[in-house]
Coordinates of C-alpha atoms in Angstrom, one line a residue:
Chain Q
M15 CA -33.7 173.2 104.4
I16 CA -34.9 172.0 101.0
D17 CA -38.2 173.4 99.8
W18 CA -39.8 170.4 98.2
L19 CA -43.0 172.3 97.2
T20 CA -41.1 175.0 95.2
A21 CA -39.1 172.1 93.8
D22 CA -42.2 170.6 92.5
S23 CA -43.3 173.4 90.2
A24 CA -39.8 174.1 89.0
L25 CA -39.3 170.5 88.1
M26 CA -42.4 169.9 86.0
P27 CA -40.6 170.0 82.6
F28 CA -38.0 167.7 84.1
F29 CA -40.6 165.0 85.0
D30 CA -41.9 165.0 81.4
G31 CA -38.3 164.7 80.2
L32 CA -37.6 161.8 82.5
I33 CA -39.9 159.4 80.6
E34 CA -38.5 160.3 77.2
G35 CA -35.0 160.0 78.7
A36 CA -35.8 156.6 80.1
G37 CA -37.1 155.5 76.7
N38 CA -33.9 156.6 75.0
T39 CA -31.9 154.8 77.6
L40 CA -33.8 151.6 77.0
L41 CA -33.6 151.9 73.2
S42 CA -29.9 152.6 73.0
S43 CA -28.9 149.9 75.4
G44 CA -31.4 147.4 73.8
A45 CA -29.9 148.2 70.3
A46 CA -26.4 147.8 71.7
F47 CA -27.2 144.5 73.4
A48 CA -28.8 143.1 70.2
I49 CA -25.7 144.0 68.2
G50 CA -23.5 142.6 71.0
L51 CA -25.3 139.3 71.0
A52 CA -24.9 138.8 67.3
L53 CA -21.3 139.9 67.2
G54 CA -20.6 137.9 70.4
V55 CA -21.4 134.7 68.5
V56 CA -19.2 135.8 65.5
V57 CA -16.3 136.6 67.9
L58 CA -16.7 133.2 69.6
A59 CA -16.8 131.4 66.3
L60 CA -13.5 133.2 65.4
R61 CA -12.0 132.2 68.7
V62 CA -12.8 128.5 68.5
A63 CA -12.6 128.0 64.7
G64 CA -10.5 130.8 63.4
G65 CA -7.1 129.2 63.8
P66 CA -4.2 130.6 65.9
L67 CA -4.5 134.1 64.3
G68 CA -8.2 134.4 65.0
R69 CA -7.6 133.1 68.5
V70 CA -5.0 135.7 69.3
A71 CA -7.0 138.5 67.7
V72 CA -10.0 137.6 69.9
I73 CA -7.9 137.3 73.1
V74 CA -6.4 140.8 72.5
Y75 CA -9.8 142.3 71.6
V76 CA -11.5 140.9 74.7
S77 CA -8.6 141.9 76.9
A78 CA -8.6 145.5 75.5
M79 CA -12.4 145.9 75.9
R80 CA -12.3 144.5 79.5
G81 CA -9.1 146.4 80.5
T82 CA -10.1 150.0 79.6
P83 CA -12.9 152.1 80.9
L84 CA -16.1 152.3 78.9
L85 CA -15.9 156.1 79.2
V86 CA -12.6 156.1 77.4
Q87 CA -14.0 153.7 74.7
L88 CA -16.9 156.1 74.2
L89 CA -14.6 159.0 73.8
I90 CA -12.5 157.1 71.3
A91 CA -15.7 156.1 69.3
Y92 CA -16.9 159.7 69.4
Y93 CA -13.7 161.7 68.7
V94 CA -11.3 159.3 67.0
L95 CA -13.3 156.8 65.0
P96 CA -15.0 159.3 62.6
S97 CA -11.7 161.0 61.6
L98 CA -10.0 157.6 61.4
L99 CA -12.6 156.3 59.0
G100 CA -13.1 159.6 57.3
I101 CA -16.9 159.6 58.0
S102 CA -19.1 161.6 60.3
I103 CA -21.4 159.7 62.6
S104 CA -23.9 161.0 65.1
P105 CA -23.1 160.9 68.9
L106 CA -25.9 158.3 69.2
A107 CA -24.4 156.0 66.6
A108 CA -20.9 156.3 68.1
G109 CA -22.3 155.7 71.6
V110 CA -24.3 152.6 70.6
L111 CA -21.4 151.3 68.6
A112 CA -19.0 151.6 71.5
L113 CA -21.5 150.0 73.9
A114 CA -22.1 147.2 71.5
L115 CA -18.4 146.5 70.9
N116 CA -17.9 146.6 74.7
T117 CA -20.7 144.1 75.4
T118 CA -19.6 141.9 72.5
A119 CA -16.4 141.1 74.5
Y120 CA -18.3 140.1 77.6
V121 CA -21.0 138.2 75.6
S122 CA -18.4 136.1 73.8
E123 CA -16.7 135.2 77.1
I124 CA -20.1 134.2 78.6
L125 CA -20.9 132.1 75.5
R126 CA -17.4 130.5 75.6
A127 CA -18.0 129.5 79.2
A128 CA -21.3 128.0 78.2
L129 CA -19.8 126.2 75.3
S130 CA -17.1 124.6 77.5
T131 CA -19.9 122.9 79.5
I132 CA -21.2 121.0 76.5
P133 CA -19.5 117.6 76.2
A134 CA -17.3 117.3 73.1
G135 CA -18.9 114.0 72.4
Q136 CA -22.1 115.8 71.3
T137 CA -20.2 117.5 68.5
A138 CA -18.6 114.2 67.5
A139 CA -22.0 112.4 67.6
A140 CA -23.6 115.2 65.5
R141 CA -20.8 114.9 62.9
A142 CA -21.0 111.1 62.9
L143 CA -24.8 111.5 62.1
G144 CA -23.7 113.4 59.0
M145 CA -24.4 117.0 60.1
R146 CA -22.3 119.7 58.6
P147 CA -20.3 121.9 61.1
W148 CA -22.8 124.8 60.7
Q149 CA -25.7 122.4 61.2
C150 CA -24.1 121.1 64.4
W151 CA -23.7 124.7 65.6
L152 CA -27.3 125.6 64.7
H153 CA -29.1 122.5 66.0
V154 CA -26.8 121.2 68.7
L155 CA -24.5 123.8 70.2
L156 CA -26.2 127.2 70.0
P157 CA -29.5 126.2 71.6
Q158 CA -27.8 124.6 74.5
M159 CA -25.3 127.5 74.8
F160 CA -28.0 130.1 75.0
H161 CA -30.0 128.0 77.4
R162 CA -27.0 127.8 79.8
A163 CA -25.9 131.3 79.2
L164 CA -29.3 132.9 79.8
P165 CA -28.7 134.0 83.5
P166 CA -25.3 135.6 82.9
L167 CA -26.5 137.2 79.6
T168 CA -29.5 138.9 81.2
N169 CA -27.2 140.0 84.0
E170 CA -24.9 141.5 81.3
F171 CA -27.9 143.4 79.9
T172 CA -28.6 145.0 83.2
V173 CA -24.9 146.0 83.5
L174 CA -25.1 147.5 80.0
L175 CA -28.3 149.4 80.9
K176 CA -26.6 150.8 83.9
A177 CA -23.5 151.7 82.0
S178 CA -25.4 153.4 79.2
S179 CA -25.7 156.5 81.5
L180 CA -22.2 157.3 80.3
L181 CA -23.7 158.1 76.9
S182 CA -24.7 161.4 78.4
L183 CA -21.0 162.4 78.5
I184 CA -20.7 162.2 74.7
A185 CA -23.8 164.4 74.0
V186 CA -26.3 161.5 73.5
S187 CA -29.7 162.5 74.8
E188 CA -30.8 160.0 77.4
L189 CA -31.9 159.8 81.0
A190 CA -28.7 161.0 82.6
T191 CA -28.6 163.9 80.1
V192 CA -32.1 165.0 81.0
A193 CA -31.1 165.0 84.7
R194 CA -27.9 167.0 84.1
N195 CA -29.8 169.6 82.1
A196 CA -32.5 169.9 84.6
T197 CA -30.0 170.5 87.4
L198 CA -28.4 173.3 85.4
Q199 CA -31.8 174.9 84.9
S200 CA -33.4 174.4 88.3
D201 CA -30.4 174.3 90.7
L202 CA -32.2 171.4 92.5
P203 CA -29.6 168.7 92.2
L204 CA -30.8 166.6 95.1
Q205 CA -34.4 166.3 93.9
V206 CA -33.3 165.8 90.2
F207 CA -30.7 163.1 90.8
A208 CA -32.7 161.3 93.5
A209 CA -35.7 161.1 91.0
T210 CA -33.3 160.0 88.2
A211 CA -31.8 157.3 90.5
A212 CA -35.3 156.1 91.3
V213 CA -36.2 155.8 87.6
Y214 CA -33.0 153.8 86.9
F215 CA -33.7 151.7 89.9
L216 CA -37.1 150.9 88.7
M217 CA -36.0 150.1 85.2
L218 CA -33.1 147.9 86.3
W219 CA -35.2 146.2 89.0
C220 CA -37.9 145.4 86.4
A221 CA -35.2 144.1 84.0
S222 CA -33.8 141.7 86.5
T223 CA -37.3 140.6 87.6
I224 CA -38.3 139.9 84.0
S225 CA -35.1 138.1 83.3
R226 CA -35.6 135.8 86.4
S227 CA -39.1 134.9 85.2
V228 CA -37.8 134.3 81.7
E229 CA -35.2 132.0 83.1
R230 CA -37.8 130.0 85.0
R231 CA -39.9 129.7 81.9
F232 CA -37.0 128.7 79.8
A233 CA -35.9 126.1 82.3
R234 CA -39.3 124.5 82.0
L235 CA -39.5 124.7 78.2
L236 CA -36.2 123.1 77.5
P237 CA -35.4 119.7 79.1
N238 CA -31.9 120.0 80.6
V239 CA -29.9 117.7 78.4
H240 CA -26.5 116.7 79.7
Chain A
M10 CA -3.9 159.8 59.4
S11 CA -0.5 159.7 61.0
I12 CA 0.4 159.5 64.6
D13 CA 2.3 162.4 66.1
F14 CA 4.7 160.9 68.6
D15 CA 5.8 164.3 69.9
I16 CA 2.3 164.8 71.3
V17 CA 2.4 161.3 72.9
A18 CA 5.7 162.2 74.5
Q19 CA 4.3 165.6 75.6
A20 CA 1.1 164.2 77.0
T21 CA 2.5 161.1 78.8
P22 CA 3.9 162.9 81.9
A23 CA 0.5 164.7 82.6
L24 CA -1.3 161.4 82.0
L25 CA 0.9 159.6 84.5
Q26 CA 0.3 162.4 87.0
G27 CA -3.4 161.6 86.5
L28 CA -2.7 157.9 87.0
K29 CA -1.3 158.8 90.4
V30 CA -4.7 160.2 91.5
T31 CA -6.6 157.3 89.9
A32 CA -4.4 154.9 91.7
T33 CA -4.7 156.7 95.1
V34 CA -8.5 156.7 94.8
S35 CA -8.5 153.0 94.0
M36 CA -5.9 152.0 96.7
V37 CA -7.9 153.8 99.4
G38 CA -11.4 153.4 98.2
I39 CA -11.4 149.7 97.3
P40 CA -10.0 148.4 100.6
L41 CA -12.5 150.6 102.4
G42 CA -15.3 149.1 100.3
I43 CA -14.1 145.6 101.0
L44 CA -14.3 146.4 104.7
A45 CA -17.9 147.8 104.3
G46 CA -18.8 144.8 102.1
T47 CA -17.6 142.4 104.7
V48 CA -19.7 144.1 107.4
A49 CA -22.7 144.1 105.1
A50 CA -22.2 140.4 104.2
Y51 CA -22.3 139.3 107.9
M52 CA -25.2 141.6 108.5
A53 CA -27.1 140.1 105.5
D54 CA -26.6 136.6 107.0
S55 CA -27.3 137.7 110.6
A56 CA -30.3 136.7 112.7
S57 CA -31.6 140.2 113.1
R58 CA -34.2 141.1 110.5
P59 CA -33.6 144.9 110.5
L60 CA -29.8 144.3 109.9
R61 CA -30.6 141.9 107.1
M62 CA -33.0 144.4 105.4
L63 CA -30.4 147.2 105.7
A64 CA -27.7 145.1 104.1
L65 CA -29.9 143.8 101.3
G66 CA -31.3 147.3 100.7
Y67 CA -27.7 148.6 100.4
V68 CA -26.8 145.9 97.8
E69 CA -29.9 146.6 95.8
L70 CA -29.1 150.3 95.7
V71 CA -25.6 149.6 94.4
R72 CA -26.8 147.0 91.9
N73 CA -29.5 149.3 90.4
I74 CA -28.2 152.8 90.4
P75 CA -25.6 153.8 87.8
F76 CA -22.2 154.9 89.2
L77 CA -22.4 158.2 87.3
I78 CA -25.8 159.1 88.9
L79 CA -24.3 158.3 92.4
V80 CA -21.4 160.6 91.6
Y81 CA -23.6 163.4 90.4
L82 CA -25.9 163.0 93.4
S83 CA -23.0 163.3 95.8
F84 CA -21.1 166.0 94.0
F85 CA -24.0 168.3 93.4
G86 CA -26.3 167.2 96.2
L87 CA -24.1 167.1 99.3
P88 CA -23.3 170.8 99.2
K89 CA -27.1 171.5 99.2
L90 CA -27.3 169.5 102.5
G91 CA -24.5 171.7 103.9
L92 CA -21.9 169.0 103.6
L93 CA -18.8 170.3 101.8
V94 CA -16.7 167.3 100.7
S95 CA -13.9 167.7 98.2
A96 CA -14.1 165.9 94.8
F97 CA -11.3 163.6 96.1
G98 CA -13.3 162.7 99.2
I99 CA -16.4 162.0 97.1
A100 CA -14.3 159.8 94.8
I101 CA -13.1 157.7 97.7
G102 CA -16.6 157.5 99.2
A103 CA -18.3 156.6 96.0
T104 CA -15.6 153.9 95.2
A105 CA -16.0 152.5 98.7
F106 CA -19.8 152.5 98.6
Y107 CA -19.9 150.8 95.3
T108 CA -17.2 148.2 96.0
G109 CA -18.9 147.4 99.3
G110 CA -22.2 146.5 97.6
Y111 CA -20.6 144.2 95.1
F112 CA -18.1 142.7 97.6
C113 CA -21.0 141.9 99.9
E114 CA -22.5 139.7 97.2
I115 CA -19.2 138.0 96.5
L116 CA -18.5 137.3 100.1
R117 CA -22.0 135.9 100.7
A118 CA -21.6 133.5 97.8
A119 CA -18.3 132.4 99.2
L120 CA -19.6 132.0 102.7
R121 CA -22.4 129.8 101.3
S122 CA -19.8 127.5 99.8
V123 CA -18.8 126.3 103.2
P124 CA -21.2 123.5 104.3
R125 CA -23.4 124.5 107.2
G126 CA -22.6 121.2 108.9
Q127 CA -19.0 122.3 109.4
V128 CA -20.0 125.5 111.2
R129 CA -22.4 123.5 113.4
A130 CA -19.7 120.9 114.1
A131 CA -17.2 123.6 115.0
L132 CA -19.7 125.3 117.3
S133 CA -20.6 122.0 119.0
L134 CA -16.9 121.4 119.6
G135 CA -17.1 124.6 121.8
M136 CA -15.6 127.1 119.3
T137 CA -16.9 130.7 119.6
G138 CA -18.4 132.3 116.5
W139 CA -15.2 134.2 115.9
Q140 CA -13.1 131.1 116.2
V141 CA -15.3 129.3 113.7
Q142 CA -14.8 132.1 111.2
R143 CA -11.1 132.4 111.9
H144 CA -10.2 128.7 111.8
V145 CA -12.9 127.0 109.7
V146 CA -14.7 129.3 107.3
V147 CA -12.3 132.0 106.2
P148 CA -9.3 129.7 105.3
Q149 CA -11.6 127.8 103.0
I150 CA -13.1 130.6 101.1
F151 CA -10.0 132.4 99.6
G152 CA -10.2 130.2 96.5
F153 CA -13.7 131.4 95.9
L154 CA -13.0 135.0 96.8
I155 CA -10.0 135.8 94.6
P156 CA -11.3 135.6 91.0
P157 CA -14.4 137.8 91.5
S158 CA -12.5 140.2 93.8
V159 CA -9.9 140.7 91.2
S160 CA -12.6 141.4 88.6
L161 CA -14.3 143.8 91.0
T162 CA -11.0 145.6 91.7
I163 CA -10.4 146.1 87.9
M164 CA -14.0 147.2 87.5
M165 CA -13.8 149.9 90.2
F166 CA -10.3 151.0 88.9
K167 CA -11.9 151.5 85.4
D168 CA -15.0 153.1 86.8
S169 CA -12.8 155.8 88.4
A170 CA -12.8 157.4 84.9
V171 CA -16.2 158.7 85.8
F172 CA -14.7 161.0 88.4
S173 CA -13.5 163.2 85.5
V174 CA -17.0 164.7 85.5
M175 CA -16.3 166.4 88.8
S176 CA -12.9 167.7 87.6
L177 CA -10.9 165.4 89.8
P178 CA -7.5 165.5 88.1
E179 CA -7.4 161.8 87.5
L180 CA -6.3 160.0 84.3
T181 CA -9.4 160.6 82.1
Y182 CA -9.7 164.2 83.3
Q183 CA -6.0 164.9 82.4
S184 CA -6.7 163.2 79.0
N185 CA -9.7 165.5 78.4
L186 CA -7.5 168.6 79.3
M187 CA -4.8 167.4 76.8
T188 CA -7.3 166.8 74.0
A189 CA -9.0 170.2 74.6
D190 CA -5.5 171.8 74.3
T191 CA -4.1 169.9 71.4
F192 CA -7.1 168.3 69.6
A193 CA -4.9 165.3 69.2
Y194 CA -7.7 162.9 70.1
L195 CA -6.1 159.8 68.5
E196 CA -2.7 160.1 70.3
V197 CA -4.0 161.2 73.7
L198 CA -6.9 158.9 74.0
T199 CA -5.0 155.9 72.7
T200 CA -2.2 156.6 75.2
T201 CA -4.8 156.9 78.0
A202 CA -6.4 153.6 77.0
L203 CA -3.0 151.9 76.9
I204 CA -2.2 153.1 80.4
Y205 CA -5.5 151.8 81.7
W206 CA -5.1 148.5 79.8
G207 CA -1.6 148.0 81.2
C208 CA -2.7 148.5 84.8
S209 CA -5.7 146.2 84.3
A210 CA -3.4 143.5 82.8
V211 CA -1.0 143.8 85.8
F212 CA -3.9 143.4 88.2
D213 CA -5.1 140.4 86.2
A214 CA -1.7 138.7 86.2
F215 CA -1.4 139.4 89.9
G216 CA -4.8 137.8 90.5
H217 CA -3.9 134.7 88.5
A218 CA -0.7 134.3 90.5
M219 CA -2.6 134.6 93.8
E220 CA -5.1 132.0 92.5
T221 CA -2.4 129.5 91.7
R222 CA -0.8 130.0 95.2
V223 CA -4.1 129.6 97.0
R224 CA -5.0 126.5 95.0
R225 CA -1.9 124.8 96.3
W226 CA -3.4 125.0 99.8
S227 CA -6.7 123.4 99.0
H228 CA -6.8 119.6 99.2
R229 CA -10.2 119.1 97.7

């Protein structure tokens, strides 16, 4: 039988660590997502306006990112990239970089799908009104794309938040790391991992609830132009 | 930095040995999960409130708990409950559990694509619930099911890399052993990534082929 009372006192340091771990998890996945959003736009621009070479490069990049496990990508960023570039980077930087490059591929595909729903006539009309291509992107295409892509993008963030637990496997200190260390110290894996799962559940559930309300807000703010 | 092809040649047999384990886990675990997800989807749309809550709770667990934590919880936790399951058994179980939660969502969305009126019409013609599914609903939803199911299969295939944390001798674990031996991170990890990528690409192509076939049947 599991003794939950003994468990309690042995686990006090773990409960303190949980909050810090959760903060690190949020920070690293938030940073990775922000980079991924920016790079996703760049990659999409390369795909639609980069000529045949840019198009093929993006297709190969997206296919590679979606076809290999994130864990293997993390291992490559941690073990291979520094020696390849001749620099040393911290596990956290390697981890966030790999997460960001991974999410970039998904973000660019989400944005591409959103772009394909905007009638080509709008671009033609904007150009006819004398807008430069960048003005057309900034004022016509990007706002509508993000509006349409908001639900899948927030979903992608929750996927990323969930996947960021893999950072613990390349020595980044976050929530899953805290749990693993606490298990080694206390030998109470059930309690530790159940509590950790509960914290993840809470974070992810809050993230999807917030994203749903943001979606509703956004839907009201912007008239749906078709 | 130069690539040492001798190490690639030396590592490949061990990696392919690992791929066998990865493939076995996927080929057993994913179909089991599709079965579980199908049951959950019909439960989630059933008239019974407890069954609905159970199915929706299951989906929420899968959606909101990282795969790694589920694997840790099973691998370290089950022995404490007196349940001794091998790493292979846990890998199959975790794959099935996760696949089931996602497939439940996919199937529910597909089921909703069939207008309710068709089901009512079929029922009023005297068909049993089973016949309605067999002859009216299921034939129409394949087109909706295939693309997300292929993505899910690839996702679970890739997620199996996580099983390396419980020393299951699958592809990523073999890769970790090789890098620990040779320190040839570039060669071994790149080969590993290429093997995963190749398999995902094959799945993807297979999915596209199925989609084209199915689309021929639909007259809408």
